[in-house]
Coordinates of N, CA, C and O in Angstrom, one line a residue:
M1 N 0.8 -1.2 0.0 CA 0.0 0.0 0.0 C 0.9 1.2 0.0 O 1.8 1.4 0.8
P2 N 0.6 2.2 -0.9 CA 1.4 3.4 -1.0 C 1.3 4.2 0.3 O 0.2 4.2 1.0
E3 N 2.3 5.0 0.6 CA 2.3 5.8 1.8 C 1.4 7.0 1.5 O 1.4 7.6 0.4
P4 N 0.6 7.5 2.5 CA -0.3 8.6 2.3 C 0.5 9.9 2.1 O 1.6 10.0 2.6
S5 N -0.1 10.8 1.4 CA 0.5 12.1 1.2 C 0.8 12.8 2.6 O 0.1 12.4 3.6
A6 N 1.6 13.8 2.6 CA 1.9 14.5 3.9 C 0.7 15.1 4.4 O 0.5 15.1 5.7
L7 N -0.2 15.6 3.6 CA -1.4 16.3 4.0 C -2.4 15.3 4.6 O -3.0 15.6 5.7
I8 N -2.5 14.1 4.0 CA -3.4 13.1 4.6 C -2.8 12.6 5.9 O -3.6 12.4 6.8
A9 N -1.5 12.4 5.9 CA -0.9 12.0 7.2 C -1.1 13.0 8.3 O -1.4 12.6 9.4
A10 N -1.0 14.3 7.9 CA -1.3 15.3 8.9 C -2.8 15.3 9.4 O -3.1 15.5 10.5
F11 N -3.7 15.0 8.4 CA -5.1 14.9 8.7 C -5.3 13.8 9.7 O -6.0 13.9 10.7
L12 N -4.8 12.6 9.4 CA -5.0 11.4 10.2 C -4.4 11.7 11.6 O -5.0 11.2 12.6
A13 N -3.3 12.4 11.7 CA -2.7 12.6 13.0 C -3.5 13.7 13.8 O -3.5 13.6 15.1
R14 N -4.3 14.5 13.1 CA -5.0 15.6 13.8 C -6.5 15.4 13.8 O -7.2 16.3 14.2
R15 N -7.0 14.3 13.3 CA -8.4 14.1 13.1 C -9.2 14.4 14.4 O -10.2 15.1 14.4
T16 N -8.8 13.8 15.5 CA -9.5 13.9 16.8 C -9.4 15.4 17.2 O -10.5 15.9 17.7
A17 N -8.3 16.1 17.0 CA -8.2 17.5 17.4 C -9.1 18.3 16.5 O -9.8 19.3 17.0
L18 N -9.1 18.0 15.2 CA -10.0 18.8 14.3 C -11.5 18.6 14.8 O -12.2 19.6 14.8
L19 N -11.8 17.4 15.0 CA -13.2 17.1 15.4 C -13.6 17.8 16.7 O -14.6 18.5 16.8
H20 N -12.7 17.8 17.7 CA -12.9 18.5 19.0 C -13.0 20.0 18.7 O -13.9 20.7 19.3
Y21 N -12.2 20.6 17.9 CA -12.2 22.0 17.5 C -13.6 22.4 16.9 O -14.2 23.4 17.3
F22 N -14.1 21.6 16.0 CA -15.3 21.9 15.3 C -16.5 21.6 16.1 O -17.6 22.2 15.9
V23 N -16.5 20.6 17.0 CA -17.6 20.3 17.8 C -18.0 21.5 18.6 O -19.2 21.8 18.8
K24 N -17.0 22.2 19.1 CA -17.2 23.4 19.9 C -17.9 24.5 19.1 O -18.6 25.4 19.7
R25 N -17.7 24.5 17.8 CA -18.3 25.6 17.0 C -19.6 25.3 16.3 O -20.4 26.2 16.2
V26 N -19.8 24.0 16.0 CA -21.0 23.7 15.2 C -21.8 22.5 15.7 O -22.8 22.1 15.1
G27 N -21.3 21.9 16.8 CA -22.0 20.7 17.3 C -21.5 19.4 16.7 O -20.8 19.4 15.7
E28 N -21.8 18.3 17.4 CA -21.1 17.0 17.1 C -21.5 16.5 15.7 O -20.6 16.2 14.9
A29 N -22.7 16.5 15.3 CA -23.1 15.9 14.0 C -22.6 16.7 12.9 O -22.0 16.2 11.9
E30 N -22.7 18.0 13.0 CA -22.1 18.9 11.9 C -20.6 18.8 11.8 O -20.0 18.9 10.8
A31 N -20.0 18.7 13.0 CA -18.5 18.6 13.1 C -18.0 17.3 12.4 O -17.0 17.3 11.6
E32 N -18.7 16.2 12.6 CA -18.4 15.0 11.9 C -18.4 15.1 10.4 O -17.5 14.7 9.7
D33 N -19.5 15.8 9.9 CA -19.6 16.0 8.5 C -18.5 16.9 8.0 O -18.0 16.7 6.9
L34 N -18.2 17.9 8.7 CA -17.2 18.9 8.3 C -15.8 18.2 8.2 O -15.1 18.4 7.3
V35 N -15.5 17.4 9.2 CA -14.2 16.8 9.2 C -14.1 15.8 8.1 O -13.1 15.6 7.4
Q36 N -15.2 15.1 7.8 CA -15.2 14.2 6.7 C -15.0 14.9 5.4 O -14.3 14.5 4.5
E37 N -15.7 16.1 5.2 CA -15.5 16.9 4.0 C -14.1 17.4 3.9 O -13.6 17.5 2.8
I38 N -13.4 17.7 5.0 CA -12.0 18.1 4.9 C -11.2 16.9 4.3 O -10.4 17.2 3.3
Y39 N -11.4 15.7 4.7 CA -10.7 14.6 4.2 C -11.0 14.4 2.7 O -10.1 14.2 1.9
V40 N -12.3 14.5 2.3 CA -12.6 14.3 0.9 C -11.9 15.3 0.1 O -11.4 15.0 -1.0
R41 N -11.9 16.5 0.5 CA -11.2 17.6 -0.3 C -9.7 17.4 -0.4 O -9.2 17.6 -1.5
I42 N -9.1 17.0 0.7 CA -7.6 16.8 0.6 C -7.2 15.5 -0.1 O -6.2 15.5 -0.7
A43 N -8.1 14.5 -0.1 CA -7.8 13.3 -0.8 C -7.8 13.5 -2.3 O -7.1 12.8 -3.0
G44 N -8.5 14.5 -2.7 CA -8.6 14.7 -4.2 C -7.5 15.7 -4.7 O -7.4 15.9 -5.9
L45 N -6.7 16.2 -3.8 CA -5.7 17.1 -4.2 C -4.4 16.4 -4.7 O -4.1 15.3 -4.1
P46 N -3.7 16.9 -5.6 CA -2.4 16.3 -6.0 C -1.4 16.4 -4.9 O -1.5 17.3 -4.1
D47 N -0.5 15.5 -4.8 CA 0.5 15.5 -3.7 C 1.3 16.8 -3.9 O 2.0 17.0 -4.9
Q48 N 1.3 17.6 -2.9 CA 2.1 18.9 -3.0 C 2.6 19.2 -1.6 O 2.1 18.7 -0.6
E49 N 3.7 20.0 -1.6 CA 4.3 20.3 -0.3 C 3.5 21.5 0.3 O 3.4 22.6 -0.4
I50 N 3.0 21.4 1.5 CA 2.4 22.5 2.2 C 3.2 22.7 3.4 O 3.5 21.8 4.2
H51 N 3.6 24.0 3.6 CA 4.5 24.3 4.7 C 3.9 24.1 6.1 O 4.6 23.7 7.0
S52 N 2.7 24.3 6.3 CA 2.0 24.1 7.6 C 0.7 23.3 7.3 O -0.4 23.9 7.3
P53 N 0.9 22.0 7.3 CA -0.3 21.2 7.0 C -1.4 21.3 8.1 O -2.6 21.3 7.7
G54 N -1.0 21.5 9.3 CA -2.0 21.6 10.4 C -2.8 22.9 10.2 O -4.1 22.9 10.3
G55 N -2.1 24.0 9.9 CA -2.8 25.3 9.7 C -3.7 25.2 8.4 O -4.8 25.7 8.4
Y56 N -3.2 24.5 7.4 CA -4.0 24.3 6.2 C -5.3 23.6 6.5 O -6.4 24.0 6.0
L57 N -5.2 22.5 7.3 CA -6.4 21.7 7.6 C -7.4 22.6 8.4 O -8.7 22.5 8.1
Y58 N -7.0 23.3 9.4 CA -7.9 24.2 10.2 C -8.5 25.3 9.3 O -9.7 25.6 9.4
R59 N -7.7 25.9 8.4 CA -8.2 26.9 7.5 C -9.2 26.3 6.6 O -10.3 26.9 6.4
L60 N -8.9 25.2 6.0 CA -9.9 24.5 5.1 C -11.2 24.2 5.8 O -12.3 24.5 5.3
G61 N -11.1 23.7 7.0 CA -12.3 23.4 7.8 C -13.1 24.7 8.1 O -14.3 24.7 8.1
N62 N -12.4 25.7 8.5 CA -13.1 27.0 8.8 C -13.8 27.5 7.5 O -14.9 28.1 7.6
N63 N -13.1 27.4 6.4 CA -13.7 27.9 5.1 C -14.9 27.0 4.8 O -16.0 27.6 4.4
I64 N -14.9 25.8 5.0 CA -16.0 24.9 4.7 C -17.2 25.3 5.7 O -18.3 25.4 5.3
M65 N -16.8 25.5 6.9 CA -17.8 25.9 7.9 C -18.5 27.2 7.5 O -19.7 27.4 7.6
L66 N -17.7 28.2 7.1 CA -18.3 29.5 6.7 C -19.1 29.3 5.4 O -20.2 30.0 5.3
D67 N -18.7 28.5 4.5 CA -19.5 28.3 3.3 C -20.9 27.7 3.7 O -21.9 28.1 3.1
R68 N -20.9 26.7 4.6 CA -22.1 26.1 5.0 C -23.0 27.1 5.8 O -24.2 27.1 5.6
L69 N -22.4 28.0 6.5 CA -23.1 29.0 7.2 C -23.8 29.9 6.2 O -25.0 30.3 6.4
R70 N -23.0 30.4 5.2 CA -23.6 31.2 4.2 C -24.7 30.5 3.5 O -25.8 31.2 3.2
Q71 N -24.5 29.3 3.1 CA -25.6 28.5 2.4 C -26.8 28.4 3.3 O -28.0 28.6 2.8
S72 N -26.6 28.2 4.6 CA -27.7 28.0 5.5 C -28.5 29.4 5.6 O -29.7 29.4 5.6
Q73 N -27.8 30.5 5.7 CA -28.4 31.8 5.8 C -29.2 32.1 4.5 O -30.3 32.6 4.5
A74 N -28.6 31.8 3.3 CA -29.2 32.0 2.1 C -30.5 31.2 2.0 O -31.5 31.7 1.5
R75 N -30.4 29.9 2.4 CA -31.6 29.0 2.3 C -32.7 29.6 3.3 O -33.8 29.6 2.9
A76 N -32.3 30.0 4.5 CA -33.3 30.5 5.4 C -33.9 31.8 4.9 O -35.1 32.0 5.0
A77 N -33.2 32.7 4.2 CA -33.7 33.9 3.6 C -34.7 33.5 2.5 O -35.8 34.1 2.4
R78 N -34.3 32.6 1.7 CA -35.1 32.1 0.5 C -36.4 31.5 1.1 O -37.5 31.8 0.6
D79 N -36.3 30.7 2.1 CA -37.5 30.0 2.7 C -38.4 31.0 3.3 O -39.6 31.0 3.2
H80 N -37.8 32.0 4.0 CA -38.6 33.1 4.6 C -39.4 33.9 3.6 O -40.5 34.2 3.8
A81 N -38.7 34.2 2.5 CA -39.3 35.0 1.4 C -40.5 34.2 0.8 O -41.5 34.7 0.5
W82 N -40.2 32.9 0.6 CA -41.3 32.0 0.0 C -42.4 32.0 1.0 O -43.6 32.1 0.6
R83 N -42.1 31.8 2.3 CA -43.2 31.7 3.3 C -44.0 33.0 3.3 O -45.2 32.9 3.4
D84 N -43.3 34.1 3.3 CA -44.1 35.4 3.3 C -45.0 35.5 2.1 O -46.1 36.1 2.2
S85 N -44.6 35.0 1.0 CA -45.4 35.2 -0.2 C -46.5 34.1 -0.4 O -47.4 34.3 -1.2
H86 N -46.4 33.0 0.3 CA -47.3 31.9 0.1 C -48.1 31.5 1.4 O -48.9 30.6 1.3
H87 N -47.9 32.2 2.5 CA -48.6 31.8 3.7 C -49.3 33.1 4.3 O -48.8 34.2 4.1
T88 N -50.3 32.8 5.0 CA -51.1 33.9 5.7 C -51.2 33.5 7.2 O -51.4 32.3 7.5
L89 N -51.1 34.4 8.0 CA -51.4 34.2 9.4 C -52.8 34.6 9.7 O -53.2 35.7 9.5
T90 N -53.6 33.6 10.2 CA -55.0 33.9 10.6 C -55.1 34.7 11.9 O -54.1 34.8 12.6
D91 N -56.3 35.1 12.2 CA -56.6 35.8 13.4 C -56.3 35.0 14.6 O -55.9 35.5 15.7
A92 N -56.4 33.6 14.5 CA -56.2 32.7 15.6 C -54.7 32.4 15.7 O -54.3 31.6 16.5
G93 N -53.9 33.0 14.8 CA -52.4 32.7 14.9 C -52.0 31.5 14.1 O -50.8 31.1 14.2
E94 N -52.8 30.9 13.3 CA -52.4 29.8 12.5 C -51.7 30.2 11.3 O -52.1 31.2 10.6
D95 N -50.7 29.5 10.9 CA -50.0 29.7 9.6 C -50.6 28.9 8.6 O -50.5 27.6 8.6
V96 N -51.2 29.5 7.6 CA -52.0 28.8 6.5 C -51.3 29.1 5.2 O -51.0 30.2 4.8
S97 N -51.1 28.0 4.4 CA -50.5 28.2 3.1 C -51.6 28.6 2.1 O -52.7 28.1 2.1
D98 N -51.2 29.5 1.2 CA -52.1 29.9 0.1 C -52.1 29.0 -1.1 O -52.9 29.1 -1.9
S99 N -51.0 28.2 -1.2 CA -50.9 27.4 -2.3 C -51.6 26.0 -2.2 O -51.9 25.6 -1.1
V100 N -52.0 25.5 -3.3 CA -52.8 24.2 -3.3 C -51.8 23.1 -3.3 O -50.8 23.1 -4.1
P101 N -52.0 22.1 -2.5 CA -51.1 20.9 -2.5 C -51.0 20.3 -3.9 O -52.0 20.2 -4.6
A102 N -49.8 19.8 -4.2 CA -49.6 19.2 -5.6 C -50.5 18.1 -5.9 O -51.0 18.0 -7.0
D103 N -50.8 17.2 -4.9 CA -51.7 16.1 -5.2 C -53.1 16.6 -5.6 O -53.7 16.0 -6.5
E104 N -53.5 17.6 -4.9 CA -54.9 18.1 -5.2 C -54.9 18.8 -6.6 O -55.9 18.7 -7.4
V105 N -53.8 19.4 -7.0 CA -53.7 20.0 -8.4 C -53.8 18.9 -9.4 O -54.5 19.0 -10.4
L106 N -53.0 17.8 -9.2 CA -53.1 16.7 -10.1 C -54.4 16.1 -10.3 O -54.9 15.7 -11.3
I107 N -55.1 15.9 -9.1 CA -56.4 15.3 -9.1 C -57.4 16.2 -9.9 O -58.2 15.8 -10.7
A108 N -57.3 17.5 -9.6 CA -58.2 18.5 -10.3 C -57.9 18.5 -11.8 O -58.9 18.5 -12.6
R109 N -56.7 18.5 -12.2 CA -56.4 18.4 -13.6 C -56.9 17.2 -14.3 O -57.5 17.2 -15.4
D110 N -56.9 16.1 -13.6 CA -57.4 14.8 -14.1 C -58.9 14.9 -14.3 O -59.5 14.5 -15.3
Q111 N -59.6 15.5 -13.3 CA -61.0 15.7 -13.3 C -61.4 16.6 -14.5 O -62.4 16.4 -15.2
V112 N -60.7 17.7 -14.7 CA -61.0 18.6 -15.8 C -60.8 17.9 -17.1 O -61.6 18.0 -18.0
R113 N -59.8 17.1 -17.3 CA -59.6 16.3 -18.5 C -60.8 15.3 -18.7 O -61.3 15.2 -19.8
Q114 N -61.2 14.7 -17.7 CA -62.3 13.8 -17.8 C -63.6 14.5 -18.2 O -64.4 14.1 -19.0
M115 N -63.8 15.7 -17.6 CA -65.0 16.5 -18.0 C -64.9 17.0 -19.4 O -65.9 16.9 -20.1
H116 N -63.7 17.4 -19.9 CA -63.6 17.8 -21.3 C -63.9 16.6 -22.2 O -64.6 16.8 -23.2
K117 N -63.4 15.5 -21.9 CA -63.6 14.3 -22.7 C -65.1 13.9 -22.7 O -65.7 13.6 -23.7
A118 N -65.8 14.0 -21.5 CA -67.2 13.6 -21.4 C -68.0 14.7 -22.2 O -69.0 14.3 -22.9
L119 N -67.7 16.0 -22.1 CA -68.4 17.0 -22.8 C -68.3 16.8 -24.3 O -69.2 17.1 -25.1
A120 N -67.1 16.4 -24.8 CA -66.9 16.2 -26.2 C -67.8 15.1 -26.8 O -68.0 15.0 -28.0
E121 N -68.3 14.2 -25.9 CA -69.2 13.2 -26.4 C -70.6 13.7 -26.7 O -71.4 13.0 -27.3
L122 N -70.9 14.9 -26.2 CA -72.2 15.4 -26.4 C -72.4 16.2 -27.7 O -71.3 16.7 -28.2
P123 N -73.6 16.4 -28.2 CA -73.8 17.2 -29.4 C -73.3 18.6 -29.2 O -73.3 19.2 -28.1
E124 N -72.9 19.3 -30.3 CA -72.3 20.6 -30.2 C -73.2 21.6 -29.5 O -72.7 22.4 -28.7
P125 N -74.5 21.7 -29.8 CA -75.4 22.7 -29.1 C -75.4 22.5 -27.6 O -75.5 23.4 -26.8
V126 N -75.4 21.2 -27.1 CA -75.4 20.9 -25.7 C -74.0 21.4 -25.1 O -74.0 22.1 -24.1
Q127 N -72.9 21.1 -25.8 CA -71.6 21.6 -25.3 C -71.6 23.1 -25.2 O -71.1 23.6 -24.2
R128 N -72.0 23.7 -26.3 CA -72.0 25.2 -26.3 C -72.8 25.8 -25.2 O -72.4 26.8 -24.6
S129 N -74.0 25.3 -25.0 CA -74.9 25.9 -24.0 C -74.3 25.7 -22.6 O -74.3 26.5 -21.7
F130 N -73.7 24.5 -22.4 CA -73.0 24.2 -21.1 C -71.9 25.2 -20.9 O -71.8 25.8 -19.8
R131 N -71.0 25.4 -21.9 CA -69.9 26.3 -21.7 C -70.3 27.7 -21.5 O -69.8 28.4 -20.6
M132 N -71.3 28.2 -22.2 CA -71.8 29.5 -22.0 C -72.4 29.8 -20.6 O -72.1 30.8 -20.0
H133 N -73.1 28.8 -20.2 CA -73.7 28.9 -18.8 C -72.7 28.7 -17.7 O -72.6 29.6 -16.8
K134 N -72.0 27.6 -17.7 CA -71.1 27.3 -16.6 C -69.8 28.0 -16.6 O -69.3 28.4 -15.6
L135 N -69.2 28.2 -17.8 CA -67.9 28.8 -17.9 C -67.9 30.3 -18.1 O -67.1 31.0 -17.5
E136 N -68.9 30.8 -18.9 CA -69.0 32.2 -19.1 C -69.9 32.9 -18.1 O -69.9 34.1 -18.1
G137 N -70.7 32.1 -17.4 CA -71.6 32.7 -16.4 C -72.8 33.3 -16.9 O -73.5 34.1 -16.2
L138 N -73.2 33.0 -18.1 CA -74.5 33.5 -18.6 C -75.7 32.8 -18.0 O -75.6 31.6 -17.7
S139 N -76.8 33.5 -17.9 CA -78.0 32.8 -17.5 C -78.6 32.0 -18.6 O -78.2 32.1 -19.8
H140 N -79.6 31.1 -18.3 CA -80.2 30.3 -19.3 C -80.9 31.2 -20.3 O -80.8 30.9 -21.5
S141 N -81.5 32.3 -19.9 CA -82.1 33.2 -20.9 C -81.1 33.9 -21.8 O -81.3 34.0 -23.0
E142 N -80.0 34.3 -21.3 CA -78.9 34.9 -22.1 C -78.3 33.9 -23.1 O -78.1 34.2 -24.3
V143 N -78.2 32.6 -22.6 CA -77.7 31.6 -23.5 C -78.7 31.4 -24.7 O -78.3 31.3 -25.8
A144 N -79.9 31.3 -24.3 CA -81.0 31.0 -25.3 C -81.0 32.2 -26.3 O -81.2 31.9 -27.5
E145 N -80.9 33.4 -25.8 CA -80.9 34.5 -26.7 C -79.7 34.5 -27.7 O -79.9 34.7 -28.9
R146 N -78.6 34.2 -27.2 CA -77.4 34.1 -28.1 C -77.4 33.0 -29.1 O -76.9 33.1 -30.2
M147 N -78.0 31.9 -28.6 CA -78.1 30.7 -29.5 C -79.3 30.8 -30.4 O -79.4 30.0 -31.4
G148 N -80.2 31.7 -30.1 CA -81.4 31.8 -30.9 C -82.4 30.6 -30.7 O -83.1 30.2 -31.7
V149 N -82.5 30.1 -29.5 CA -83.4 29.0 -29.2 C -84.2 29.4 -27.9 O -84.0 30.5 -27.3
S150 N -85.1 28.5 -27.5 CA -85.9 28.8 -26.3 C -85.1 28.5 -25.0 O -84.2 27.7 -25.0
R151 N -85.6 29.2 -24.0 CA -85.0 29.0 -22.7 C -85.2 27.5 -22.2 O -84.3 26.9 -21.6
S152 N -86.3 27.0 -22.6 CA -86.6 25.6 -22.2 C -85.6 24.6 -22.8 O -85.2 23.7 -22.2
L153 N -85.3 24.9 -24.1 CA -84.3 24.0 -24.8 C -82.9 24.1 -24.1 O -82.3 23.1 -23.9
I154 N -82.6 25.3 -23.6 CA -81.3 25.4 -22.9 C -81.3 24.7 -21.6 O -80.3 24.0 -21.2
E155 N -82.4 24.7 -20.9 CA -82.6 24.0 -19.7 C -82.5 22.5 -19.9 O -81.8 21.8 -19.2
K156 N -83.0 22.0 -21.0 CA -82.9 20.6 -21.4 C -81.5 20.2 -21.7 O -81.0 19.2 -21.4
H157 N -80.8 21.1 -22.5 CA -79.4 20.9 -22.8 C -78.6 20.8 -21.5 O -77.7 19.9 -21.4
M158 N -78.8 21.7 -20.6 CA -78.1 21.7 -19.3 C -78.3 20.4 -18.5 O -77.4 19.8 -18.0
M159 N -79.6 20.0 -18.5 CA -79.9 18.8 -17.7 C -79.2 17.6 -18.4 O -78.6 16.7 -17.7
R160 N -79.2 17.6 -19.7 CA -78.5 16.5 -20.5 C -77.0 16.5 -20.2 O -76.4 15.4 -19.9
A161 N -76.4 17.7 -20.2 CA -75.0 17.8 -20.0 C -74.7 17.4 -18.6 O -73.7 16.6 -18.3
L162 N -75.4 17.8 -17.6 CA -75.1 17.5 -16.2 C -75.3 16.0 -15.9 O -74.5 15.4 -15.2
K163 N -76.4 15.4 -16.5 CA -76.6 14.0 -16.3 C -75.5 13.2 -16.9 O -75.0 12.3 -16.3
H164 N -75.0 13.6 -18.1 CA -73.9 12.9 -18.8 C -72.6 13.0 -17.9 O -71.9 12.0 -17.8
L165 N -72.3 14.2 -17.4 CA -71.1 14.4 -16.6 C -71.2 13.6 -15.3 O -70.2 13.0 -14.9
M166 N -72.4 13.5 -14.7 CA -72.5 12.7 -13.5 C -72.2 11.2 -13.8 O -71.6 10.6 -13.0
T167 N -72.7 10.8 -14.9 CA -72.5 9.4 -15.3 C -71.0 9.1 -15.6 O -70.5 8.1 -15.1
K168 N -70.4 10.0 -16.3 CA -69.0 9.8 -16.8 C -68.0 10.2 -15.8 O -66.9 9.5 -15.6
V169 N -68.2 11.3 -15.1 CA -67.2 11.8 -14.2 C -67.5 11.7 -12.7 O -66.7 11.6 -11.8
G170 N -68.8 11.7 -12.4 CA -69.3 11.6 -11.0 C -69.4 12.9 -10.4 O -69.5 13.0 -9.2
R171 N -69.4 14.0 -11.2 CA -69.6 15.3 -10.7 C -70.5 16.1 -11.5 O -70.6 16.0 -12.7

């Protein structure tokens, strides 16, 4: 087995001291990760002469720690900004999200697809009267006037469309 580089040898000799140093600053779990990352970074370096390997290891560890702190702060600021734009605080003090959960969005999209498909099975005048009444918000009388038919016929179209949707989609 080849002899480890001087930097890796310095790391192995100081691993416990490095861990103790960083535990005081970031806690045990984070210090373990940090010391491991120091090793990963130096293991990938080409063999080179470093005048103060111990100082280099502590400096590298501090730089990694600062990078993680900056990333954590940036992540917290991003999360805070997202929360401010997507959540509301109720009078009762509850934090409520304004966004719809992804699973509900997918279910709703599927239901809309099913409705479109079911409506496409109906005759054009029934589809048109349904769209004008339900989507455009026109009254039965307004739909009848625009289509040039009786209000009674529009009511029959609506009953037919709703019955068909109930059968095909369940809504």
